[in-house]
Amino acid sequence: MPDQEPDPTQARTAADLTAVVGQLSRRLRAASPQGELTPTQRSALSRIAADGAATTAALARAELVRPQSMRLTLSHLEEQGLLERTPHPTDGRQVVFSVTAEGRRTLTSLRQSKQSWLAGAIADRLTPAEQRTLTEAAELLKRLAAEVPGGSTDASPDAYARQRVDDPYGTDTRAGK
């Protein structure tokens, strides 16, 4: 990040974008089935579904929460039948969590609800020219969001997943793991 202040136009664009992303996030949450999952539960379930089985500690690090908080989140997801625990393959003191078939169905339902609402809103509220502009803006937003934890500029969507390839259970305690 440069040490200089952004010009006023960039600062205003950043403020507007921050506000609209927050509003859009709230609308998408409202479009998904009520009472299904909290944002924290949805995030943890989505991460396990995307990245594979993981320990409580690995998930807590990835989600930037305390292990105690993640333990509560995972317990709730397990009680709902969305996650299952199995013994860690190399460390008998730990367990790993993976997504159940019901967990995958729930995630699919949540995503479909959000995407249906958004696709409908785009079709109903935007002209064809605005829809093309939005498609171009989505690509720009992907580039802005591509920075991965630790400041890497790896723009690929699988950057986080690649960080876990060598240690899918999150047992490596070296810095950056």
PDB file of C-alpha atoms in Angstrom:
ATOM      1  CA  MET A   1       0.000   0.000   0.000  1.00  0.00           C
ATOM      2  CA  PRO A   2       1.481   3.383  -0.925  1.00  0.00           C
ATOM      3  CA  ASP A   3       2.252   5.825   1.876  1.00  0.00           C
ATOM      4  CA  GLN A   4       0.575   8.705   0.052  1.00  0.00           C
ATOM      5  CA  GLU A   5      -3.063   9.658   0.489  1.00  0.00           C
ATOM      6  CA  PRO A   6      -5.416   8.600  -2.303  1.00  0.00           C
ATOM      7  CA  ASP A   7      -6.784  11.422  -4.411  1.00  0.00           C
ATOM      8  CA  PRO A   8     -10.272  12.619  -3.405  1.00  0.00           C
ATOM      9  CA  THR A   9     -11.965  10.761  -6.258  1.00  0.00           C
ATOM     10  CA  GLN A  10     -10.333   7.464  -5.266  1.00  0.00           C
ATOM     11  CA  ALA A  11     -11.209   8.046  -1.607  1.00  0.00           C
ATOM     12  CA  ARG A  12     -14.852   8.747  -2.493  1.00  0.00           C
ATOM     13  CA  THR A  13     -15.001   5.680  -4.749  1.00  0.00           C
ATOM     14  CA  ALA A  14     -13.561   3.558  -1.930  1.00  0.00           C
ATOM     15  CA  ALA A  15     -16.136   4.929   0.540  1.00  0.00           C
ATOM     16  CA  ASP A  16     -19.028   4.381  -1.895  1.00  0.00           C
ATOM     17  CA  LEU A  17     -17.841   0.876  -2.747  1.00  0.00           C
ATOM     18  CA  THR A  18     -17.486  -0.056   0.925  1.00  0.00           C
ATOM     19  CA  ALA A  19     -21.028   1.109   1.629  1.00  0.00           C
ATOM     20  CA  VAL A  20     -22.609  -0.615  -1.356  1.00  0.00           C
ATOM     21  CA  VAL A  21     -20.800  -3.901  -0.745  1.00  0.00           C
ATOM     22  CA  GLY A  22     -22.149  -3.884   2.812  1.00  0.00           C
ATOM     23  CA  GLN A  23     -25.680  -3.162   1.573  1.00  0.00           C
ATOM     24  CA  LEU A  24     -25.450  -5.892  -1.063  1.00  0.00           C
ATOM     25  CA  SER A  25     -24.179  -8.378   1.522  1.00  0.00           C
ATOM     26  CA  ARG A  26     -27.144  -7.620   3.769  1.00  0.00           C
ATOM     27  CA  ARG A  27     -29.587  -8.024   0.855  1.00  0.00           C
ATOM     28  CA  LEU A  28     -28.018 -11.366  -0.097  1.00  0.00           C
ATOM     29  CA  ARG A  29     -28.246 -12.593   3.501  1.00  0.00           C
ATOM     30  CA  ALA A  30     -31.892 -11.548   3.596  1.00  0.00           C
ATOM     31  CA  ALA A  31     -32.548 -13.457   0.352  1.00  0.00           C
ATOM     32  CA  SER A  32     -31.308 -16.750   1.795  1.00  0.00           C
ATOM     33  CA  PRO A  33     -33.558 -18.940   3.958  1.00  0.00           C
ATOM     34  CA  GLN A  34     -33.979 -17.336   7.374  1.00  0.00           C
ATOM     35  CA  GLY A  35     -32.715 -19.167  10.414  1.00  0.00           C
ATOM     36  CA  GLU A  36     -30.567 -21.581   8.418  1.00  0.00           C
ATOM     37  CA  LEU A  37     -27.111 -20.477   9.525  1.00  0.00           C
ATOM     38  CA  THR A  38     -25.381 -17.466  11.019  1.00  0.00           C
ATOM     39  CA  PRO A  39     -22.771 -15.756   8.832  1.00  0.00           C
ATOM     40  CA  THR A  40     -20.035 -17.343  10.997  1.00  0.00           C
ATOM     41  CA  GLN A  41     -21.512 -20.821  10.624  1.00  0.00           C
ATOM     42  CA  ARG A  42     -21.999 -20.337   6.893  1.00  0.00           C
ATOM     43  CA  SER A  43     -18.398 -19.194   6.498  1.00  0.00           C
ATOM     44  CA  ALA A  44     -16.958 -22.157   8.411  1.00  0.00           C
ATOM     45  CA  LEU A  45     -19.153 -24.646   6.554  1.00  0.00           C
ATOM     46  CA  SER A  46     -18.252 -23.091   3.199  1.00  0.00           C
ATOM     47  CA  ARG A  47     -14.540 -23.188   3.991  1.00  0.00           C
ATOM     48  CA  ILE A  48     -14.636 -26.878   4.933  1.00  0.00           C
ATOM     49  CA  ALA A  49     -16.704 -27.674   1.832  1.00  0.00           C
ATOM     50  CA  ALA A  50     -14.219 -25.846  -0.404  1.00  0.00           C
ATOM     51  CA  ASP A  51     -10.946 -26.813   1.267  1.00  0.00           C
ATOM     52  CA  GLY A  52     -11.679 -30.209   2.769  1.00  0.00           C
ATOM     53  CA  ALA A  53     -11.499 -31.662   6.257  1.00  0.00           C
ATOM     54  CA  ALA A  54      -9.795 -29.526   8.899  1.00  0.00           C
ATOM     55  CA  THR A  55      -9.181 -29.262  12.604  1.00  0.00           C
ATOM     56  CA  THR A  56     -10.770 -26.703  14.875  1.00  0.00           C
ATOM     57  CA  ALA A  57      -7.433 -24.900  15.232  1.00  0.00           C
ATOM     58  CA  ALA A  58      -6.849 -24.726  11.471  1.00  0.00           C
ATOM     59  CA  LEU A  59     -10.340 -23.361  10.889  1.00  0.00           C
ATOM     60  CA  ALA A  60      -9.978 -20.813  13.678  1.00  0.00           C
ATOM     61  CA  ARG A  61      -6.756 -19.535  12.110  1.00  0.00           C
ATOM     62  CA  ALA A  62      -8.290 -19.404   8.648  1.00  0.00           C
ATOM     63  CA  GLU A  63     -11.409 -17.599   9.882  1.00  0.00           C
ATOM     64  CA  LEU A  64      -9.446 -15.287  12.207  1.00  0.00           C
ATOM     65  CA  VAL A  65     -11.366 -16.290  15.330  1.00  0.00           C
ATOM     66  CA  ARG A  66     -10.399 -17.869  18.630  1.00  0.00           C
ATOM     67  CA  PRO A  67     -10.372 -21.673  18.777  1.00  0.00           C
ATOM     68  CA  GLN A  68     -13.000 -21.582  21.542  1.00  0.00           C
ATOM     69  CA  SER A  69     -15.372 -19.640  19.276  1.00  0.00           C
ATOM     70  CA  MET A  70     -14.734 -21.994  16.378  1.00  0.00           C
ATOM     71  CA  ARG A  71     -15.357 -24.983  18.639  1.00  0.00           C
ATOM     72  CA  LEU A  72     -18.838 -23.631  19.439  1.00  0.00           C
ATOM     73  CA  THR A  73     -19.549 -22.958  15.772  1.00  0.00           C
ATOM     74  CA  LEU A  74     -18.462 -26.442  14.735  1.00  0.00           C
ATOM     75  CA  SER A  75     -20.471 -28.052  17.529  1.00  0.00           C
ATOM     76  CA  HIS A  76     -23.609 -26.313  16.347  1.00  0.00           C
ATOM     77  CA  LEU A  77     -23.002 -27.367  12.736  1.00  0.00           C
ATOM     78  CA  GLU A  78     -22.386 -30.930  13.885  1.00  0.00           C
ATOM     79  CA  GLU A  79     -25.610 -30.948  15.943  1.00  0.00           C
ATOM     80  CA  GLN A  80     -27.504 -29.868  12.814  1.00  0.00           C
ATOM     81  CA  GLY A  81     -25.994 -32.766  10.877  1.00  0.00           C
ATOM     82  CA  LEU A  82     -24.065 -30.463   8.540  1.00  0.00           C
ATOM     83  CA  LEU A  83     -20.611 -31.564   9.708  1.00  0.00           C
ATOM     84  CA  GLU A  84     -19.189 -34.802  10.975  1.00  0.00           C
ATOM     85  CA  ARG A  85     -16.082 -35.387  13.040  1.00  0.00           C
ATOM     86  CA  THR A  86     -13.558 -38.158  12.593  1.00  0.00           C
ATOM     87  CA  PRO A  87     -10.327 -38.924  14.428  1.00  0.00           C
ATOM     88  CA  HIS A  88      -7.266 -37.105  13.158  1.00  0.00           C
ATOM     89  CA  PRO A  89      -5.228 -39.572  11.078  1.00  0.00           C
ATOM     90  CA  THR A  90      -1.916 -38.882  12.863  1.00  0.00           C
ATOM     91  CA  ASP A  91      -2.753 -37.111  16.133  1.00  0.00           C
ATOM     92  CA  GLY A  92      -5.137 -38.939  18.446  1.00  0.00           C
ATOM     93  CA  ARG A  93      -5.700 -35.779  20.502  1.00  0.00           C
ATOM     94  CA  GLN A  94      -7.436 -34.021  17.624  1.00  0.00           C
ATOM     95  CA  VAL A  95     -10.441 -34.510  15.390  1.00  0.00           C
ATOM     96  CA  VAL A  96     -11.129 -33.301  11.882  1.00  0.00           C
ATOM     97  CA  PHE A  97     -14.413 -31.978  10.599  1.00  0.00           C
ATOM     98  CA  SER A  98     -15.831 -32.609   7.157  1.00  0.00           C
ATOM     99  CA  VAL A  99     -19.064 -31.650   5.437  1.00  0.00           C
ATOM    100  CA  THR A 100     -21.927 -34.141   5.318  1.00  0.00           C
ATOM    101  CA  ALA A 101     -24.260 -34.631   2.365  1.00  0.00           C
ATOM    102  CA  GLU A 102     -26.858 -32.560   4.257  1.00  0.00           C
ATOM    103  CA  GLY A 103     -24.262 -29.809   4.736  1.00  0.00           C
ATOM    104  CA  ARG A 104     -23.618 -29.713   0.989  1.00  0.00           C
ATOM    105  CA  ARG A 105     -27.362 -29.570   0.274  1.00  0.00           C
ATOM    106  CA  THR A 106     -27.743 -26.697   2.733  1.00  0.00           C
ATOM    107  CA  LEU A 107     -24.892 -24.732   1.158  1.00  0.00           C
ATOM    108  CA  THR A 108     -26.308 -25.344  -2.315  1.00  0.00           C
ATOM    109  CA  SER A 109     -29.723 -24.113  -1.190  1.00  0.00           C
ATOM    110  CA  LEU A 110     -28.277 -20.974   0.404  1.00  0.00           C
ATOM    111  CA  ARG A 111     -26.199 -20.155  -2.669  1.00  0.00           C
ATOM    112  CA  GLN A 112     -29.097 -20.772  -5.055  1.00  0.00           C
ATOM    113  CA  SER A 113     -31.381 -18.480  -3.053  1.00  0.00           C
ATOM    114  CA  LYS A 114     -28.847 -15.664  -3.117  1.00  0.00           C
ATOM    115  CA  GLN A 115     -27.979 -16.115  -6.778  1.00  0.00           C
ATOM    116  CA  SER A 116     -31.642 -16.293  -7.794  1.00  0.00           C
ATOM    117  CA  TRP A 117     -32.400 -13.045  -5.986  1.00  0.00           C
ATOM    118  CA  LEU A 118     -29.379 -11.296  -7.474  1.00  0.00           C
ATOM    119  CA  ALA A 119     -29.965 -12.574 -11.024  1.00  0.00           C
ATOM    120  CA  GLY A 120     -33.573 -11.419 -10.789  1.00  0.00           C
ATOM    121  CA  ALA A 121     -32.570  -8.006  -9.476  1.00  0.00           C
ATOM    122  CA  ILE A 122     -30.029  -7.604 -12.283  1.00  0.00           C
ATOM    123  CA  ALA A 123     -32.595  -8.599 -14.919  1.00  0.00           C
ATOM    124  CA  ASP A 124     -35.360  -6.402 -13.459  1.00  0.00           C
ATOM    125  CA  ARG A 125     -33.437  -3.288 -12.493  1.00  0.00           C
ATOM    126  CA  LEU A 126     -30.604  -2.907 -14.999  1.00  0.00           C
ATOM    127  CA  THR A 127     -30.615  -2.193 -18.708  1.00  0.00           C
ATOM    128  CA  PRO A 128     -28.638  -4.503 -21.012  1.00  0.00           C
ATOM    129  CA  ALA A 129     -25.865  -1.891 -21.187  1.00  0.00           C
ATOM    130  CA  GLU A 130     -25.763  -1.645 -17.377  1.00  0.00           C
ATOM    131  CA  GLN A 131     -25.657  -5.433 -17.162  1.00  0.00           C
ATOM    132  CA  ARG A 132     -22.561  -5.447 -19.405  1.00  0.00           C
ATOM    133  CA  THR A 133     -20.986  -2.744 -17.229  1.00  0.00           C
ATOM    134  CA  LEU A 134     -21.734  -4.807 -14.132  1.00  0.00           C
ATOM    135  CA  THR A 135     -20.077  -7.849 -15.738  1.00  0.00           C
ATOM    136  CA  GLU A 136     -16.948  -5.757 -16.368  1.00  0.00           C
ATOM    137  CA  ALA A 137     -17.080  -4.356 -12.815  1.00  0.00           C
ATOM    138  CA  ALA A 138     -17.311  -7.877 -11.390  1.00  0.00           C
ATOM    139  CA  GLU A 139     -13.988  -8.705 -13.059  1.00  0.00           C
ATOM    140  CA  LEU A 140     -12.409  -5.591 -11.550  1.00  0.00           C
ATOM    141  CA  LEU A 141     -13.781  -6.474  -8.110  1.00  0.00           C
ATOM    142  CA  LYS A 142     -12.273  -9.948  -8.420  1.00  0.00           C
ATOM    143  CA  ARG A 143      -8.885  -8.330  -9.009  1.00  0.00           C
ATOM    144  CA  LEU A 144      -9.318  -6.066  -5.986  1.00  0.00           C
ATOM    145  CA  ALA A 145     -10.301  -9.000  -3.783  1.00  0.00           C
ATOM    146  CA  ALA A 146      -7.543 -11.294  -5.042  1.00  0.00           C
ATOM    147  CA  GLU A 147      -4.968 -10.364  -2.396  1.00  0.00           C
ATOM    148  CA  VAL A 148      -4.584 -13.325  -0.069  1.00  0.00           C
ATOM    149  CA  PRO A 149      -3.684 -13.251   3.649  1.00  0.00           C
ATOM    150  CA  GLY A 150      -0.068 -12.302   4.232  1.00  0.00           C
ATOM    151  CA  GLY A 151      -0.022  -9.710   1.456  1.00  0.00           C
ATOM    152  CA  SER A 152       0.496 -12.109  -1.435  1.00  0.00           C
ATOM    153  CA  THR A 153      -0.787 -10.831  -4.731  1.00  0.00           C
ATOM    154  CA  ASP A 154      -1.712 -14.255  -6.055  1.00  0.00           C
ATOM    155  CA  ALA A 155      -4.854 -13.442  -7.997  1.00  0.00           C
ATOM    156  CA  SER A 156      -6.052 -16.997  -8.489  1.00  0.00           C
ATOM    157  CA  PRO A 157      -9.227 -18.033  -6.677  1.00  0.00           C
ATOM    158  CA  ASP A 158      -7.551 -21.164  -5.302  1.00  0.00           C
ATOM    159  CA  ALA A 159      -4.708 -19.362  -3.506  1.00  0.00           C
ATOM    160  CA  TYR A 160      -5.946 -20.272  -0.031  1.00  0.00           C
ATOM    161  CA  ALA A 161      -6.614 -23.875  -1.004  1.00  0.00           C
ATOM    162  CA  ARG A 162      -3.062 -24.239  -2.331  1.00  0.00           C
ATOM    163  CA  GLN A 163      -1.712 -23.032   1.013  1.00  0.00           C
ATOM    164  CA  ARG A 164      -3.273 -26.134   2.602  1.00  0.00           C
ATOM    165  CA  VAL A 165      -2.251 -28.798   0.081  1.00  0.00           C
ATOM    166  CA  ASP A 166       0.742 -30.024   2.080  1.00  0.00           C
ATOM    167  CA  ASP A 167      -1.113 -29.994   5.403  1.00  0.00           C
ATOM    168  CA  PRO A 168      -4.879 -30.427   4.915  1.00  0.00           C
ATOM    169  CA  TYR A 169      -5.511 -30.976   8.605  1.00  0.00           C
ATOM    170  CA  GLY A 170      -3.806 -27.766   9.739  1.00  0.00           C
ATOM    171  CA  THR A 171      -1.295 -29.476  12.011  1.00  0.00           C
ATOM    172  CA  ASP A 172       1.801 -27.669  10.759  1.00  0.00           C
ATOM    173  CA  THR A 173       2.650 -24.982  13.310  1.00  0.00           C
ATOM    174  CA  ARG A 174       5.346 -23.235  11.292  1.00  0.00           C
ATOM    175  CA  ALA A 175       4.803 -19.513  10.708  1.00  0.00           C
ATOM    176  CA  GLY A 176       2.357 -18.889   7.917  1.00  0.00           C
ATOM    177  CA  LYS A 177       0.701 -22.295   8.202  1.00  0.00           C
TER     178      LYS A 177
END
